[in-house]
PDB file of N, CA and C in Angstrom:
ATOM      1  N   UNK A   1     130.463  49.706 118.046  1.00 53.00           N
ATOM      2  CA  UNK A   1     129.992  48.598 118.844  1.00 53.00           C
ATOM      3  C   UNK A   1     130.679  48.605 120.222  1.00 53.00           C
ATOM      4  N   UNK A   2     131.908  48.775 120.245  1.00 47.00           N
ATOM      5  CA  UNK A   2     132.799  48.310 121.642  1.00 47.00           C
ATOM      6  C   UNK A   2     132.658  50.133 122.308  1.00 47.00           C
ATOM      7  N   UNK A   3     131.940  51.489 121.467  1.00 48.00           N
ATOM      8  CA  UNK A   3     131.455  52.307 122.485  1.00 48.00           C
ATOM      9  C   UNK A   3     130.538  51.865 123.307  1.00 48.00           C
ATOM     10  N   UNK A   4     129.204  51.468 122.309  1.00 41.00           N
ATOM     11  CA  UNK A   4     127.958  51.020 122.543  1.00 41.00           C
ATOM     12  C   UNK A   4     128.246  49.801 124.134  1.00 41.00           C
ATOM     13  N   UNK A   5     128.973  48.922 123.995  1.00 49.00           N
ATOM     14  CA  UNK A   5     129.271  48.014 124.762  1.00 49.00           C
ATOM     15  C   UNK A   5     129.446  48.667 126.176  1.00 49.00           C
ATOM     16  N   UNK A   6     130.861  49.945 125.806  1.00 46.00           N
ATOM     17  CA  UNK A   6     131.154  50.530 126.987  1.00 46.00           C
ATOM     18  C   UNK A   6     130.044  50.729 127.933  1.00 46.00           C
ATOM     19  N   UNK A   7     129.541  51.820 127.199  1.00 45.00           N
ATOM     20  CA  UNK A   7     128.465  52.808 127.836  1.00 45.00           C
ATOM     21  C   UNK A   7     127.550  51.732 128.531  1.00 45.00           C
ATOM     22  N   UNK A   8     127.320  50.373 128.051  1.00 42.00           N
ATOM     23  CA  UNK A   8     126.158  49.511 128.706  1.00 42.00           C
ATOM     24  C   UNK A   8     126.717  49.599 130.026  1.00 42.00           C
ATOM     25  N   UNK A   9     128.004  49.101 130.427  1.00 42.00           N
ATOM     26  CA  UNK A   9     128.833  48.521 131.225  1.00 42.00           C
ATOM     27  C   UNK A   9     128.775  49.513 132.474  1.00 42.00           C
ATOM     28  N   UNK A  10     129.222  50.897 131.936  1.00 46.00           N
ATOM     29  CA  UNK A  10     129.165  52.050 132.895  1.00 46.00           C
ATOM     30  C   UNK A  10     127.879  52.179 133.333  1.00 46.00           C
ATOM     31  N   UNK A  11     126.751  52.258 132.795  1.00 42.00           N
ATOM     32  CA  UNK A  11     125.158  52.262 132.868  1.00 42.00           C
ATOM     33  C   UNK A  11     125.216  51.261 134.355  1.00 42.00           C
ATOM     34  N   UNK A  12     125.776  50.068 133.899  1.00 44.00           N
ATOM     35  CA  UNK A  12     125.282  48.740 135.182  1.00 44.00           C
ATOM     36  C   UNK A  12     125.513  48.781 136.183  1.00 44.00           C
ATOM     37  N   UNK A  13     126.979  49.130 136.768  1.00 44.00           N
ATOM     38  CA  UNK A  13     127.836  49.767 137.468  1.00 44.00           C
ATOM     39  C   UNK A  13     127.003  51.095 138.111  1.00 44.00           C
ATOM     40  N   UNK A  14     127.023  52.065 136.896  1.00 44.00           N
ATOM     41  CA  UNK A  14     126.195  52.858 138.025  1.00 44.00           C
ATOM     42  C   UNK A  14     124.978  52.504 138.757  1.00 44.00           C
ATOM     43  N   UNK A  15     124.397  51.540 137.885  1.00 40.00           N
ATOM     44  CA  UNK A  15     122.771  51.044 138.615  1.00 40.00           C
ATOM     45  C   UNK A  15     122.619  50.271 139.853  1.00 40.00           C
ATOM     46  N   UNK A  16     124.277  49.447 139.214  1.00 45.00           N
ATOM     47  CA  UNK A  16     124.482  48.659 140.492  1.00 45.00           C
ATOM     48  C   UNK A  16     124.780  49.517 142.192  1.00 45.00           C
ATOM     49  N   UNK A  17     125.457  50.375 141.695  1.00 48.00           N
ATOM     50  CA  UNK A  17     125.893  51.174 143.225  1.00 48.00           C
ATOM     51  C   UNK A  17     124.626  51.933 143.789  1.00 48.00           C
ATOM     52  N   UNK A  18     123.972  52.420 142.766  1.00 59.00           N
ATOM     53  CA  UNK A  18     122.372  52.832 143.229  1.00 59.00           C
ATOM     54  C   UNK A  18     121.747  52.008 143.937  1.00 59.00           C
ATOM     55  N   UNK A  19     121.196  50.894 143.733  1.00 66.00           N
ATOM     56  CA  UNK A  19     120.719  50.013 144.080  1.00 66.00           C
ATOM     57  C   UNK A  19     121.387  49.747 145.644  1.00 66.00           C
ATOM     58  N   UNK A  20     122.760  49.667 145.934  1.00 80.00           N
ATOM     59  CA  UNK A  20     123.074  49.145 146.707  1.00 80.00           C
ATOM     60  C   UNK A  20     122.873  50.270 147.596  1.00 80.00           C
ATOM     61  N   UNK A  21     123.255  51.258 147.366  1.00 85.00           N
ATOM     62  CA  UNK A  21     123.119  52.874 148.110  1.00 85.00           C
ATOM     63  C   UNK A  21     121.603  52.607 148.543  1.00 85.00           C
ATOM     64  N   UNK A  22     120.911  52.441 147.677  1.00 85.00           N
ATOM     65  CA  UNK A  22     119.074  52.127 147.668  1.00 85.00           C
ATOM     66  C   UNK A  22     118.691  51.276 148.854  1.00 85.00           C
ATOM     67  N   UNK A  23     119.275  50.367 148.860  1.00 85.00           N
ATOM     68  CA  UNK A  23     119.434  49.397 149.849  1.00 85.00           C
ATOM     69  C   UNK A  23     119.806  49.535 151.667  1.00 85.00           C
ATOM     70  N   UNK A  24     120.901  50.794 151.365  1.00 85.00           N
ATOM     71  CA  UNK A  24     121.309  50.441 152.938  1.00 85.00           C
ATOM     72  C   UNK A  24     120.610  52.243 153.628  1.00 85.00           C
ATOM     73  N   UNK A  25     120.149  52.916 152.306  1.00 86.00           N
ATOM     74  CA  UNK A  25     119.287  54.097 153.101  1.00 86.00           C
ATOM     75  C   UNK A  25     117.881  53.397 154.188  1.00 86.00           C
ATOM     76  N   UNK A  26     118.505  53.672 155.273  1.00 86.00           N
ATOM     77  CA  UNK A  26     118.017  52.843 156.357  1.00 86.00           C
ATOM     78  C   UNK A  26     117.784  53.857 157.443  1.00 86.00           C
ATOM     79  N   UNK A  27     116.929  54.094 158.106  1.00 85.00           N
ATOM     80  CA  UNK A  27     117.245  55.147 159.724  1.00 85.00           C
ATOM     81  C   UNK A  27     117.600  53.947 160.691  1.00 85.00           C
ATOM     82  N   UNK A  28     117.926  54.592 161.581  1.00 84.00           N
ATOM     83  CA  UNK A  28     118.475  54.117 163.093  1.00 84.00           C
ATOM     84  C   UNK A  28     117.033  53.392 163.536  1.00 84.00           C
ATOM     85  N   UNK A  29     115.751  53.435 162.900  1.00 87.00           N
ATOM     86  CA  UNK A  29     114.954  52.747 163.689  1.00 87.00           C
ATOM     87  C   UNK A  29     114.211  51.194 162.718  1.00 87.00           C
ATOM     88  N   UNK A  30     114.998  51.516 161.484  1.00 86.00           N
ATOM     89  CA  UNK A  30     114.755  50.010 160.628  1.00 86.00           C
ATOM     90  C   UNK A  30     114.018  50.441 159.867  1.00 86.00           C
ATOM     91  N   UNK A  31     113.425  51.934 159.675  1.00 90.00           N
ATOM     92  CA  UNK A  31     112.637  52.064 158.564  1.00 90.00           C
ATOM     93  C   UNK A  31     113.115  53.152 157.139  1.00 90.00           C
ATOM     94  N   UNK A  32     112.804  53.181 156.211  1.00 90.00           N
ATOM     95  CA  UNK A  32     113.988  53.520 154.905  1.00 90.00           C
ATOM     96  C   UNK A  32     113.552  54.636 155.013  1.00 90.00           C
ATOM     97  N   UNK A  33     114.584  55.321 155.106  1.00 91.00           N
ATOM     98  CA  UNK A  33     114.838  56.967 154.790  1.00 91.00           C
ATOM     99  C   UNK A  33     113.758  57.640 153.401  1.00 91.00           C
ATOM    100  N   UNK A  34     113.540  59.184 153.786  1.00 92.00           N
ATOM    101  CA  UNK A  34     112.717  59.436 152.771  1.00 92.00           C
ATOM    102  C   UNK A  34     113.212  61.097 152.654  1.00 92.00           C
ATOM    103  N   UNK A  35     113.029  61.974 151.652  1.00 94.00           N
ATOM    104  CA  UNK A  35     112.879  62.882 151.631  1.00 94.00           C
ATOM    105  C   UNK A  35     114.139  63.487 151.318  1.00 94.00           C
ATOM    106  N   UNK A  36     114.701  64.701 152.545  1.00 93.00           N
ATOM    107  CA  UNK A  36     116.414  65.358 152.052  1.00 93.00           C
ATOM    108  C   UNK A  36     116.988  64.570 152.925  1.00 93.00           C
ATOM    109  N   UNK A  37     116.516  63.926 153.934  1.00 91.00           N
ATOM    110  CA  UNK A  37     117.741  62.817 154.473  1.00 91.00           C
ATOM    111  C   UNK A  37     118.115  61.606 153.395  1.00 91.00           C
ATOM    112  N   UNK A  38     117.205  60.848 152.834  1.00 91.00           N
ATOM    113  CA  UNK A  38     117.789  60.056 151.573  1.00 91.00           C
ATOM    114  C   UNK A  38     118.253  61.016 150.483  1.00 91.00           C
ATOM    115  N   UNK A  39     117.953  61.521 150.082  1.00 91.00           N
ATOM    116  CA  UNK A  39     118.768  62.310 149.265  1.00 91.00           C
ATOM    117  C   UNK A  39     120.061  62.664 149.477  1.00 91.00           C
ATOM    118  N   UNK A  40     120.570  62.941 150.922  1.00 89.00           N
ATOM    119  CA  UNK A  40     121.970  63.660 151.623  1.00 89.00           C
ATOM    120  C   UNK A  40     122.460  62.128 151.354  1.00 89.00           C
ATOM    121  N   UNK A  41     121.745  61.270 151.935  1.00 87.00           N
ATOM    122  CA  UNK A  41     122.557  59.695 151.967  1.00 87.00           C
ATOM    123  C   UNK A  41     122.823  59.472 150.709  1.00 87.00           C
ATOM    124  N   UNK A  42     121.979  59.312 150.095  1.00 88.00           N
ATOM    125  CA  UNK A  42     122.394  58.845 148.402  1.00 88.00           C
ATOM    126  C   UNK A  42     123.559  59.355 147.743  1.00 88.00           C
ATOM    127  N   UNK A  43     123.486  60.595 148.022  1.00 87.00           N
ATOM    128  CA  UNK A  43     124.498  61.260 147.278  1.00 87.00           C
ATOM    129  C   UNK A  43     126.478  61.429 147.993  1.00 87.00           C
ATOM    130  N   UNK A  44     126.324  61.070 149.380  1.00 83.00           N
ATOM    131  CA  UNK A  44     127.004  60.559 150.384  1.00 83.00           C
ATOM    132  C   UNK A  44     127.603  59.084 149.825  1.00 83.00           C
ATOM    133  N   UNK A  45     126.519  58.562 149.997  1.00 83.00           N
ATOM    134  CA  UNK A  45     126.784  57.051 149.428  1.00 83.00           C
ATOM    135  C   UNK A  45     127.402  56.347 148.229  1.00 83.00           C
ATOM    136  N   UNK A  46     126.765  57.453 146.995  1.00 80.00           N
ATOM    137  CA  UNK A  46     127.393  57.393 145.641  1.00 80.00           C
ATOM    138  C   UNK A  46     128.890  57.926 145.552  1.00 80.00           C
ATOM    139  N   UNK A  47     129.146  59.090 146.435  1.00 74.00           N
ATOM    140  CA  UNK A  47     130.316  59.719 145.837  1.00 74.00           C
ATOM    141  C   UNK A  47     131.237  59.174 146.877  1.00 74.00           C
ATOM    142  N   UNK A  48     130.968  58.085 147.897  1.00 72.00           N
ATOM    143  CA  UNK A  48     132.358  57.560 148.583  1.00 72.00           C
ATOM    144  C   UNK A  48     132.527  56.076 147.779  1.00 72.00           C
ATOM    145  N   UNK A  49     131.467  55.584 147.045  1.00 69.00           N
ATOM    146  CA  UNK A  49     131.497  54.285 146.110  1.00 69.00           C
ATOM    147  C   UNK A  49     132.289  55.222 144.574  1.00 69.00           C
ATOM    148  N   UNK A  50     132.238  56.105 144.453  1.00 55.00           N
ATOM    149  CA  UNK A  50     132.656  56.447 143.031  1.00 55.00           C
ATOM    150  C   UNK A  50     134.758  56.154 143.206  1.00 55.00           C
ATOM    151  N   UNK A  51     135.093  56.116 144.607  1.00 51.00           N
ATOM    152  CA  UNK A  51     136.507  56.159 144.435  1.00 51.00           C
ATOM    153  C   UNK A  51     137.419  56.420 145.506  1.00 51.00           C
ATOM    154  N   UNK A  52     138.078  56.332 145.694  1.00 43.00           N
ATOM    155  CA  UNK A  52     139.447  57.073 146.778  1.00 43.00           C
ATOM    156  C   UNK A  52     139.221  57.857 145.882  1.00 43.00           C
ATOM    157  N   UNK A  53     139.625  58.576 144.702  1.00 50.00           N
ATOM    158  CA  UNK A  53     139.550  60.169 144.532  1.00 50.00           C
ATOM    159  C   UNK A  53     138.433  61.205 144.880  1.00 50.00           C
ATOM    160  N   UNK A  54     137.092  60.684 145.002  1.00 56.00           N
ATOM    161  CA  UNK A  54     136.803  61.865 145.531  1.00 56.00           C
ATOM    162  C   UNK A  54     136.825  62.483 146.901  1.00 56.00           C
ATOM    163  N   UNK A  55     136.657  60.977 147.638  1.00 73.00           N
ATOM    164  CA  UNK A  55     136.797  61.071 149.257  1.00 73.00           C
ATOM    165  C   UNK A  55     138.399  61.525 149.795  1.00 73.00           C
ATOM    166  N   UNK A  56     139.331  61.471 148.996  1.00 84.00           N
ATOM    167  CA  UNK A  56     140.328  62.065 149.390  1.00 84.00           C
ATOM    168  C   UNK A  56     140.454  63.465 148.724  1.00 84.00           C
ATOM    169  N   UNK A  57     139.807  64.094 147.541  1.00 81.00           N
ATOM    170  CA  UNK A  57     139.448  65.051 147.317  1.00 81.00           C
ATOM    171  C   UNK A  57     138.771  66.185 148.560  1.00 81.00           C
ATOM    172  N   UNK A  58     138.101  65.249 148.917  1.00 81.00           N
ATOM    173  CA  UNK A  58     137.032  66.431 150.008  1.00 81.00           C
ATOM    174  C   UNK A  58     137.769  66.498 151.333  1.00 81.00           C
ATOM    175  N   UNK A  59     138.586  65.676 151.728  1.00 86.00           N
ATOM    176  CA  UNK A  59     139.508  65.687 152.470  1.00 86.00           C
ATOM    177  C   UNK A  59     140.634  66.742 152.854  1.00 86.00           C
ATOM    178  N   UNK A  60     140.550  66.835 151.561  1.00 88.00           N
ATOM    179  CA  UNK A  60     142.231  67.798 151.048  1.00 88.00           C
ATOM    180  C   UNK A  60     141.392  69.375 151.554  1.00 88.00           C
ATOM    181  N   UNK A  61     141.671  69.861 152.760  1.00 89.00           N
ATOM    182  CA  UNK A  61     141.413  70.838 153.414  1.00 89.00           C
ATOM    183  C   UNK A  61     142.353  71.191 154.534  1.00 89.00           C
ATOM    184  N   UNK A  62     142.838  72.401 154.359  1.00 89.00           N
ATOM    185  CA  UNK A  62     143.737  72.629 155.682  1.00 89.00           C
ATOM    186  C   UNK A  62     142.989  72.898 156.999  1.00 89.00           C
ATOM    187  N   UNK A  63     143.792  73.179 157.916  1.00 89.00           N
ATOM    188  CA  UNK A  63     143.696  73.007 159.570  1.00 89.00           C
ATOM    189  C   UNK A  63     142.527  74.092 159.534  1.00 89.00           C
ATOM    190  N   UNK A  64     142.501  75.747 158.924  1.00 89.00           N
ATOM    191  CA  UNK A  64     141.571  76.382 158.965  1.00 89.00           C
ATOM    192  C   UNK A  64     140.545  75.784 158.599  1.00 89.00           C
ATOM    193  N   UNK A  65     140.170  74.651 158.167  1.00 87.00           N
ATOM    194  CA  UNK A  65     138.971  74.455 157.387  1.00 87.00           C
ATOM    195  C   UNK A  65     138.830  74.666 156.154  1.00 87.00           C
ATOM    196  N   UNK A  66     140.186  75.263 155.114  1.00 89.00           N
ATOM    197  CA  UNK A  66     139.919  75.700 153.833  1.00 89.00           C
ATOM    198  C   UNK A  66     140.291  75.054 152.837  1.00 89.00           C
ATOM    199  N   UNK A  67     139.443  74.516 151.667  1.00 89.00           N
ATOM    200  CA  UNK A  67     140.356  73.727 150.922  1.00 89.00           C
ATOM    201  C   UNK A  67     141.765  73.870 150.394  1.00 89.00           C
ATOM    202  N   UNK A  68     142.439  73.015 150.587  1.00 92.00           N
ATOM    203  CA  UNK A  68     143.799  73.018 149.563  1.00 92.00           C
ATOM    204  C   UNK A  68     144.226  72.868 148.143  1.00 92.00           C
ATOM    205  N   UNK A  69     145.016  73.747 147.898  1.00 93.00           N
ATOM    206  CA  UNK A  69     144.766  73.881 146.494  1.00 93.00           C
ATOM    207  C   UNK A  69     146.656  74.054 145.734  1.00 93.00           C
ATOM    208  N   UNK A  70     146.332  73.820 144.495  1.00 94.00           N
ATOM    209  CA  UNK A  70     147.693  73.297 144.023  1.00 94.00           C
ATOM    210  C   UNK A  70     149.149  72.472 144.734  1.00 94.00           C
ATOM    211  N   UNK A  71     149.826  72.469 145.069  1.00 95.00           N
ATOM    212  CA  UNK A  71     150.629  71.775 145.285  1.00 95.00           C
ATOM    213  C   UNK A  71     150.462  70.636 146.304  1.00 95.00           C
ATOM    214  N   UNK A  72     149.936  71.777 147.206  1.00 94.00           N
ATOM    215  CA  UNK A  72     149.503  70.981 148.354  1.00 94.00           C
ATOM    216  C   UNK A  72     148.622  70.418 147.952  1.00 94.00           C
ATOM    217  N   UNK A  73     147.447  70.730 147.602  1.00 92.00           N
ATOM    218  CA  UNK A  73     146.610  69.919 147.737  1.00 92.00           C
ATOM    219  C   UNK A  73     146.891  68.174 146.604  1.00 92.00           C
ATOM    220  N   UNK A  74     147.913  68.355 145.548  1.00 92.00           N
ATOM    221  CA  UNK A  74     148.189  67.223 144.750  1.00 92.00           C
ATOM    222  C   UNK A  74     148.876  66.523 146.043  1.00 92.00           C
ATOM    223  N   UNK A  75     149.903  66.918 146.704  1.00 94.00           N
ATOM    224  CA  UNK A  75     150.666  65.963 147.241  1.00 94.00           C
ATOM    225  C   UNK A  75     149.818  65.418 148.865  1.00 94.00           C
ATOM    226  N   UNK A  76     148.675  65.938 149.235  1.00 92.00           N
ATOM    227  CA  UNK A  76     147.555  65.264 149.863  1.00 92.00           C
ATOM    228  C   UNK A  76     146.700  64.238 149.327  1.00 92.00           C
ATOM    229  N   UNK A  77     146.168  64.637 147.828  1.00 89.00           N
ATOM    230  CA  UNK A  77     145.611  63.818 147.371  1.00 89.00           C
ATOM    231  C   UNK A  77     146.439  62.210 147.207  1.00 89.00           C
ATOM    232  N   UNK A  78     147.165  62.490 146.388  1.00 91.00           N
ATOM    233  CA  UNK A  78     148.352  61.400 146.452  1.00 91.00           C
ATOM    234  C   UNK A  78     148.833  60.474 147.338  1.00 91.00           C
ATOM    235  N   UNK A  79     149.126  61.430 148.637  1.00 92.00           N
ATOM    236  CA  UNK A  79     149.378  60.187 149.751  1.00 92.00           C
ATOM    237  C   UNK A  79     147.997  59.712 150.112  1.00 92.00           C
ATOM    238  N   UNK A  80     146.835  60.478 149.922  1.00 89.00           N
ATOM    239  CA  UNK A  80     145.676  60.056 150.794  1.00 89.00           C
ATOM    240  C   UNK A  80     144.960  58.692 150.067  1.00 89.00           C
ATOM    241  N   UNK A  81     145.424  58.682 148.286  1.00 84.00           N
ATOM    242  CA  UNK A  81     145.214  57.580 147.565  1.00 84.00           C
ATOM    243  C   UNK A  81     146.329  56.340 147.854  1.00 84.00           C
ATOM    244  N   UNK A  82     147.542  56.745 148.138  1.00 86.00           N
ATOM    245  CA  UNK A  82     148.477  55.801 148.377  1.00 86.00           C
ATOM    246  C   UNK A  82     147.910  55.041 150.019  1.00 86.00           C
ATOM    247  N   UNK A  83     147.539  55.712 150.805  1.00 85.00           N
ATOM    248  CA  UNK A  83     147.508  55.130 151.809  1.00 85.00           C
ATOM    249  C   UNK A  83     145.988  54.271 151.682  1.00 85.00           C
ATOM    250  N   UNK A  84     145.140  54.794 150.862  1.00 76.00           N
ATOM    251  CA  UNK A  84     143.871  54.059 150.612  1.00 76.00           C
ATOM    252  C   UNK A  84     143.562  52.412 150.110  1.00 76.00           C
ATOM    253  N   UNK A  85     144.851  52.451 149.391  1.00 74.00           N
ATOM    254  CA  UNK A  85     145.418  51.343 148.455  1.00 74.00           C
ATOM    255  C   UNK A  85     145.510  50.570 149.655  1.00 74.00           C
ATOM    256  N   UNK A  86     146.541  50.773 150.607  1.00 70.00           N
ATOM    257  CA  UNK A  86     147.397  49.733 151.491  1.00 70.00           C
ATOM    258  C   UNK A  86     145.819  48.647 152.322  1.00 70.00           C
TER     259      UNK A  86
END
């Protein structure tokens, strides 16, 4: 029962951020996005609502442009969540 419950909960949550993502896919001229530009947005939209971890995830890239990886990249992630918090 209290899986069953979970899973509703996560379901709403996600529907809810859809919806809202749904909502602000908008162009610059007032009329709603369609096609691979809503699509780029949506998926833009969902994965900076899913958390400070992923947006500080995609972040975690050095000066070349290359992602960072093990050490560095934990102790980026970390401050980039600590400072997200403040």
């Amino acid at each position: 029962m209290l899986v069953l419950i979970s899973g509703f909960l996560a379901a709403s949550a996600g529907l809810a951020q859809a919806s809202d993502c749904e909502s602000k896919a908008v162009g610059k001229n007032g009329k709603p996005l369609a096609g691979a530009a809503k699509t780029s947005f949506m998926k833009k939209c969902e994965a900076e609502g899913a958390g400070a971890a992923p947006s500080c995830e995609a972040k975690a890239v050095s000066k070349e442009g290359k992602p960072l990886a093990g050490a560095a990249k934990a102790s980026f992630v970390k401050k980039c969540e600590a400072d997200a918090k403040k």
